[in-house]
One Martini backbone bead per residue (centre of mass of N, CA, C, O) as a GRO file, in nm:
protein
  267
    1MET     BB    1  -7.844   5.020   3.707
    2ALA     BB    2  -8.185   5.067   3.662
    3THR     BB    3  -8.304   4.814   3.582
    4LYS     BB    4  -8.214   4.686   3.854
    5SER     BB    5  -8.394   4.934   4.021
    6LYS     BB    6  -8.646   4.873   3.899
    7ALA     BB    7  -8.703   4.555   4.006
    8LYS     BB    8  -8.655   4.559   4.273
    9GLY     BB    9  -8.905   4.767   4.312
   10GLY     BB   10  -9.113   4.564   4.206
   11ILE     BB   11  -9.060   4.337   4.430
   12LEU     BB   12  -9.133   4.528   4.672
   13GLU     BB   13  -9.440   4.616   4.575
   14LEU     BB   14  -9.517   4.327   4.590
   15VAL     BB   15  -9.525   4.250   4.824
   16LYS     BB   16  -9.711   4.445   4.972
   17THR     BB   17  -9.879   4.421   4.841
   18ILE     BB   18  -9.904   4.113   5.003
   19VAL     BB   19  -9.938   4.199   5.245
   20TYR     BB   20 -10.181   4.413   5.307
   21ALA     BB   21 -10.367   4.128   5.203
   22LEU     BB   22 -10.336   4.000   5.424
   23LEU     BB   23 -10.382   4.211   5.645
   24LEU     BB   24 -10.694   4.248   5.561
   25ALA     BB   25 -10.752   4.028   5.576
   26GLY     BB   26 -10.765   3.970   5.891
   27VAL     BB   27 -10.924   4.214   5.899
   28ILE     BB   28 -11.171   4.065   5.868
   29ARG     BB   29 -11.151   3.789   6.007
   30THR     BB   30 -11.170   3.915   6.277
   31LEU     BB   31 -11.404   4.150   6.273
   32PHE     BB   32 -11.600   3.994   6.074
   33PHE     BB   33 -11.539   3.708   5.867
   34GLN     BB   34 -11.566   3.353   5.894
   35PRO     BB   35 -11.470   3.022   5.841
   36PHE     BB   36 -11.668   2.741   5.759
   37TRP     BB   37 -11.652   2.367   5.705
   38ILE     BB   38 -11.849   2.133   5.770
   39PRO     BB   39 -11.794   1.783   5.921
   40SER     BB   40 -12.096   1.705   5.982
   41GLY     BB   41 -12.414   1.632   5.998
   42SER     BB   42 -12.630   1.731   6.238
   43MET     BB   43 -12.719   1.935   5.987
   44LYS     BB   44 -12.931   1.807   5.862
   45PRO     BB   45 -13.053   1.959   5.558
   46THR     BB   46 -12.910   2.258   5.593
   47LEU     BB   47 -12.660   2.096   5.644
   48LEU     BB   48 -12.348   1.996   5.516
   49ILE     BB   49 -12.112   1.812   5.381
   50GLY     BB   50 -11.849   2.074   5.336
   51ASP     BB   51 -11.968   2.324   5.330
   52PHE     BB   52 -11.926   2.651   5.248
   53LEU     BB   53 -11.932   2.955   5.522
   54PHE     BB   54 -11.985   3.279   5.671
   55VAL     BB   55 -11.933   3.441   5.981
   56ASN     BB   56 -12.102   3.658   6.142
   57LYS     BB   57 -11.941   3.852   6.389
   58MET     BB   58 -12.188   4.109   6.369
   59ALA     BB   59 -12.452   3.989   6.473
   60TYR     BB   60 -12.415   4.043   6.874
   61GLY     BB   61 -12.119   4.136   6.841
   62TYR     BB   62 -11.825   4.091   7.067
   63SER     BB   63 -11.715   3.834   7.207
   64ARG     BB   64 -11.382   3.748   7.279
   65HIS     BB   65 -11.446   3.491   7.061
   66SER     BB   66 -11.447   3.670   6.786
   67CYS     BB   67 -11.292   3.904   6.946
   68PRO     BB   68 -10.956   4.070   7.100
   69PHE     BB   69 -11.028   4.364   7.081
   70SER     BB   70 -11.112   4.683   7.236
   71LEU     BB   71 -11.258   4.765   6.927
   72CYS     BB   72 -11.541   4.552   6.946
   73PRO     BB   73 -11.744   4.618   7.075
   74PHE     BB   74 -11.799   4.958   6.981
   75THR     BB   75 -11.844   4.839   6.708
   76GLY     BB   76 -12.058   4.622   6.757
   77ARG     BB   77 -12.310   4.807   6.884
   78ILE     BB   78 -12.411   4.902   6.602
   79LEU     BB   79 -12.476   4.600   6.462
   80ALA     BB   80 -12.576   4.467   6.652
   81ARG     BB   81 -12.799   4.188   6.732
   82ASP     BB   82 -13.014   3.941   6.903
   83PRO     BB   83 -13.029   3.679   6.989
   84HIS     BB   84 -13.262   3.450   6.729
   85ARG     BB   85 -13.504   3.197   6.743
   86GLY     BB   86 -13.348   2.979   6.460
   87ASP     BB   87 -13.011   3.037   6.492
   88VAL     BB   88 -12.749   2.963   6.319
   89VAL     BB   89 -12.465   2.927   6.577
   90VAL     BB   90 -12.181   2.980   6.607
   91PHE     BB   91 -11.889   2.797   6.855
   92LYS     BB   92 -11.744   2.752   7.156
   93HIS     BB   93 -11.692   2.505   7.337
   94PRO     BB   94 -11.662   2.537   7.708
   95THR     BB   95 -11.452   2.335   7.731
   96ASN     BB   96 -11.254   2.292   7.460
   97GLY     BB   97 -11.295   2.495   7.192
   98THR     BB   98 -11.461   2.364   7.010
   99ASP     BB   99 -11.636   2.419   6.674
  100TYR     BB  100 -12.018   2.475   6.643
  101ILE     BB  101 -12.301   2.369   6.494
  102LYS     BB  102 -12.630   2.528   6.583
  103ARG     BB  103 -12.931   2.575   6.688
  104LEU     BB  104 -13.150   2.867   6.850
  105ILE     BB  105 -13.391   2.738   7.090
  106GLY     BB  106 -13.278   2.885   7.373
  107MET     BB  107 -13.360   3.092   7.566
  108PRO     BB  108 -13.371   3.287   7.891
  109GLY     BB  109 -13.540   3.100   8.072
  110ASP     BB  110 -13.590   2.867   7.946
  111THR     BB  111 -13.806   2.579   7.855
  112VAL     BB  112 -13.685   2.246   7.735
  113GLU     BB  113 -13.820   1.991   7.605
  114MET     BB  114 -13.831   1.649   7.524
  115ARG     BB  115 -14.093   1.406   7.452
  116ASP     BB  116 -14.092   1.168   7.135
  117GLY     BB  117 -13.919   1.414   6.967
  118VAL     BB  118 -14.077   1.679   7.094
  119LEU     BB  119 -14.093   2.016   7.127
  120PHE     BB  120 -14.111   2.221   7.345
  121LEU     BB  121 -14.169   2.543   7.502
  122ASN     BB  122 -14.252   2.628   7.765
  123GLY     BB  123 -14.521   2.389   7.701
  124GLU     BB  124 -14.490   2.463   7.423
  125GLU     BB  125 -14.581   2.291   7.095
  126ALA     BB  126 -14.329   2.228   6.822
  127LYS     BB  127 -14.463   2.212   6.536
  128GLN     BB  128 -14.521   1.922   6.300
  129GLU     BB  129 -14.433   1.812   5.974
  130PRO     BB  130 -14.438   1.668   5.661
  131ALA     BB  131 -14.160   1.650   5.398
  132GLY     BB  132 -14.059   1.396   5.362
  133VAL     BB  133 -13.752   1.285   5.218
  134PHE     BB  134 -13.455   1.237   5.296
  135VAL     BB  135 -13.161   1.169   5.011
  136GLU     BB  136 -12.865   0.947   5.008
  137GLU     BB  137 -12.537   0.851   4.965
  138ASN     BB  138 -12.360   0.549   5.083
  139GLU     BB  139 -12.147   0.802   5.095
  140PRO     BB  140 -11.829   0.905   5.192
  141GLN     BB  141 -11.812   1.243   5.363
  142GLY     BB  142 -11.572   1.414   5.309
  143PRO     BB  143 -11.233   1.418   5.483
  144MET     BB  144 -11.377   1.217   5.697
  145ARG     BB  145 -11.579   0.968   5.546
  146ALA     BB  146 -11.833   0.955   5.633
  147LEU     BB  147 -12.111   0.814   5.738
  148PRO     BB  148 -12.468   0.773   5.727
  149ARG     BB  149 -12.788   0.766   5.871
  150CYS     BB  150 -13.006   0.530   5.766
  151MET     BB  151 -13.384   0.436   5.854
  152ASN     BB  152 -13.315   0.191   5.596
  153ALA     BB  153 -13.122   0.054   5.756
  154PRO     BB  154 -12.954  -0.178   5.573
  155VAL     BB  155 -12.685  -0.005   5.308
  156GLU     BB  156 -12.569  -0.002   5.013
  157PRO     BB  157 -12.327   0.103   4.872
  158GLY     BB  158 -12.503   0.346   4.671
  159GLY     BB  159 -12.741   0.386   4.836
  160ASP     BB  160 -13.029   0.453   4.975
  161CYS     BB  161 -13.046   0.710   5.275
  162GLU     BB  162 -13.285   0.737   5.483
  163SER     BB  163 -13.492   1.054   5.603
  164ALA     BB  164 -13.699   1.202   5.767
  165MET     BB  165 -13.890   1.520   5.721
  166LEU     BB  166 -13.952   1.847   5.877
  167TRP     BB  167 -14.140   2.077   5.965
  168GLU     BB  168 -14.035   2.354   6.252
  169THR     BB  169 -14.209   2.507   6.490
  170LEU     BB  170 -14.141   2.793   6.646
  171PRO     BB  171 -14.236   2.926   6.907
  172GLY     BB  172 -14.269   3.207   6.740
  173GLY     BB  173 -14.068   3.171   6.537
  174PRO     BB  174 -13.947   2.949   6.302
  175ARG     BB  175 -13.920   2.770   5.983
  176HIS     BB  176 -13.787   2.391   5.990
  177LEU     BB  177 -13.565   2.185   5.867
  178ILE     BB  178 -13.583   1.796   5.979
  179LEU     BB  179 -13.489   1.520   6.108
  180ASN     BB  180 -13.554   1.140   6.141
  181ILE     BB  181 -13.388   0.828   6.197
  182GLU     BB  182 -13.517   0.738   6.518
  183ASP     BB  183 -13.691   0.607   6.751
  184ASP     BB  184 -13.655   0.654   7.101
  185GLY     BB  185 -13.334   0.855   7.106
  186PRO     BB  186 -13.134   0.983   7.335
  187GLY     BB  187 -13.311   1.280   7.278
  188ASP     BB  188 -13.631   1.205   7.260
  189ASN     BB  189 -13.623   1.210   7.598
  190ALA     BB  190 -13.531   1.534   7.712
  191GLY     BB  191 -13.540   1.671   8.085
  192PRO     BB  192 -13.591   1.947   8.157
  193PHE     BB  193 -13.510   2.239   8.100
  194THR     BB  194 -13.316   2.561   8.178
  195VAL     BB  195 -13.210   2.843   8.079
  196PRO     BB  196 -12.944   3.044   8.182
  197GLU     BB  197 -12.831   3.324   8.234
  198GLY     BB  198 -12.653   3.439   7.978
  199GLU     BB  199 -12.783   3.176   7.755
  200TYR     BB  200 -12.826   2.906   7.514
  201PHE     BB  201 -12.977   2.655   7.323
  202PHE     BB  202 -12.854   2.405   7.147
  203MET     BB  203 -13.014   2.208   6.791
  204GLY     BB  204 -13.004   2.021   6.542
  205ASP     BB  205 -13.132   1.907   6.315
  206ASN     BB  206 -12.997   1.622   6.337
  207ARG     BB  207 -13.156   1.458   6.614
  208ASP     BB  208 -13.025   1.167   6.566
  209ASN     BB  209 -12.683   1.350   6.521
  210SER     BB  210 -12.679   1.520   6.817
  211LEU     BB  211 -12.462   1.733   6.966
  212ASP     BB  212 -12.595   1.878   7.259
  213SER     BB  213 -12.778   2.053   7.487
  214ARG     BB  214 -12.893   1.778   7.591
  215PHE     BB  215 -12.624   1.746   7.662
  216SER     BB  216 -12.361   1.658   7.891
  217ARG     BB  217 -12.032   1.705   7.916
  218GLY     BB  218 -12.009   1.416   7.999
  219ALA     BB  219 -12.174   1.353   7.772
  220PHE     BB  220 -12.050   1.489   7.496
  221GLY     BB  221 -12.178   1.791   7.497
  222VAL     BB  222 -12.289   2.126   7.595
  223GLY     BB  223 -12.467   2.240   7.685
  224SER     BB  224 -12.516   2.540   7.841
  225VAL     BB  225 -12.439   2.880   7.617
  226PRO     BB  226 -12.231   3.145   7.640
  227PHE     BB  227 -12.233   3.400   7.512
  228GLU     BB  228 -11.904   3.442   7.483
  229ASN     BB  229 -11.945   3.153   7.314
  230PHE     BB  230 -11.966   3.341   7.011
  231VAL     BB  231 -11.894   3.394   6.700
  232GLY     BB  232 -12.148   3.365   6.493
  233ARG     BB  233 -12.347   3.375   6.238
  234ALA     BB  234 -12.483   3.181   5.974
  235ASP     BB  235 -12.598   3.320   5.627
  236ARG     BB  236 -12.421   3.146   5.410
  237VAL     BB  237 -12.389   2.930   5.145
  238ILE     BB  238 -12.118   2.937   4.909
  239PHE     BB  239 -11.933   2.629   4.926
  240SER     BB  240 -11.986   2.332   4.815
  241SER     BB  241 -11.817   1.979   4.793
  242GLY     BB  242 -11.842   1.606   4.909
  243GLY     BB  243 -11.581   1.564   4.906
  244ALA     BB  244 -11.212   1.515   5.023
  245SER     BB  245 -11.154   1.750   4.816
  246MET     BB  246 -11.205   2.067   4.666
  247LEU     BB  247 -11.040   1.960   4.434
  248PHE     BB  248 -11.339   1.786   4.338
  249PHE     BB  249 -11.512   1.878   4.066
  250TRP     BB  250 -11.739   1.663   4.056
  251THR     BB  251 -11.851   1.708   4.416
  252TRP     BB  252 -11.970   1.955   4.354
  253ARG     BB  253 -12.285   2.173   4.460
  254PRO     BB  254 -12.403   2.437   4.247
  255ASP     BB  255 -12.712   2.429   4.408
  256ARG     BB  256 -12.483   2.499   4.694
  257PHE     BB  257 -12.448   2.807   4.649
  258PHE     BB  258 -12.559   3.081   4.764
  259VAL     BB  259 -12.699   3.028   5.049
  260PRO     BB  260 -12.884   3.054   5.250
  261VAL     BB  261 -12.964   2.938   5.658
  262GLN     BB  262 -13.188   3.051   5.775
  263VAL     BB  263 -13.352   2.922   5.547
  264ALA     BB  264 -13.464   2.658   5.469
  265PHE     BB  265 -13.395   2.356   5.274
  266ALA     BB  266 -13.481   2.129   5.023
  267PRO     BB  267 -13.327   1.927   4.830
   0.00000   0.00000   0.00000
């Protein structure tokens, strides 16, 4: 009987340990960090399809999308800072609630315009400098098995898919890498847009392959994004895999493990 009681007690302790661990993981996910997989190529070359990162939900304080509890507004204000131009942010689409990840370009009250593929903020040009060619294999990427878009199309399967890569320096902000696939693309001439108070203007770094604030919600874009839709800031790539499953170890990208997101990096 003593042996059975001990075994039963051991099982109960194991169950309690698992429950506590799950509760702790749930609290951490709700209050502090949210995992996020990159599903599309709209943020290349900064983020690749199959990158896995944690979103810092406390970066800007809590919105109704980043934390549902009444405790959060108090906790978040202690450690929060204002969003900065150039931050990479996960937010909820204002219409359908889907998670998006883009770079914060325009602040409330800013005027944003694209002229022939060049960004202008409040009338000031964001300087672009050539940074070589971004090359990737023309093969299906990630679980959705999407093919990359290529500047040098058509490209044979397995061939080198190329995009022009440039450094872009935001006026009064940081420098980051962007891609150009085609001249006179749908978003290369857009605006001017005036960002409403309390809202923000986002763009993908892969400028010819991103439905972002340059496009209205009726045209499958996101328009300007209210702060209440922010989930958090993307800080660091933890893991990366280019295959259909993270279990396919031969598709892992060890050179992208624990790589900072905010400082753009060349491939």
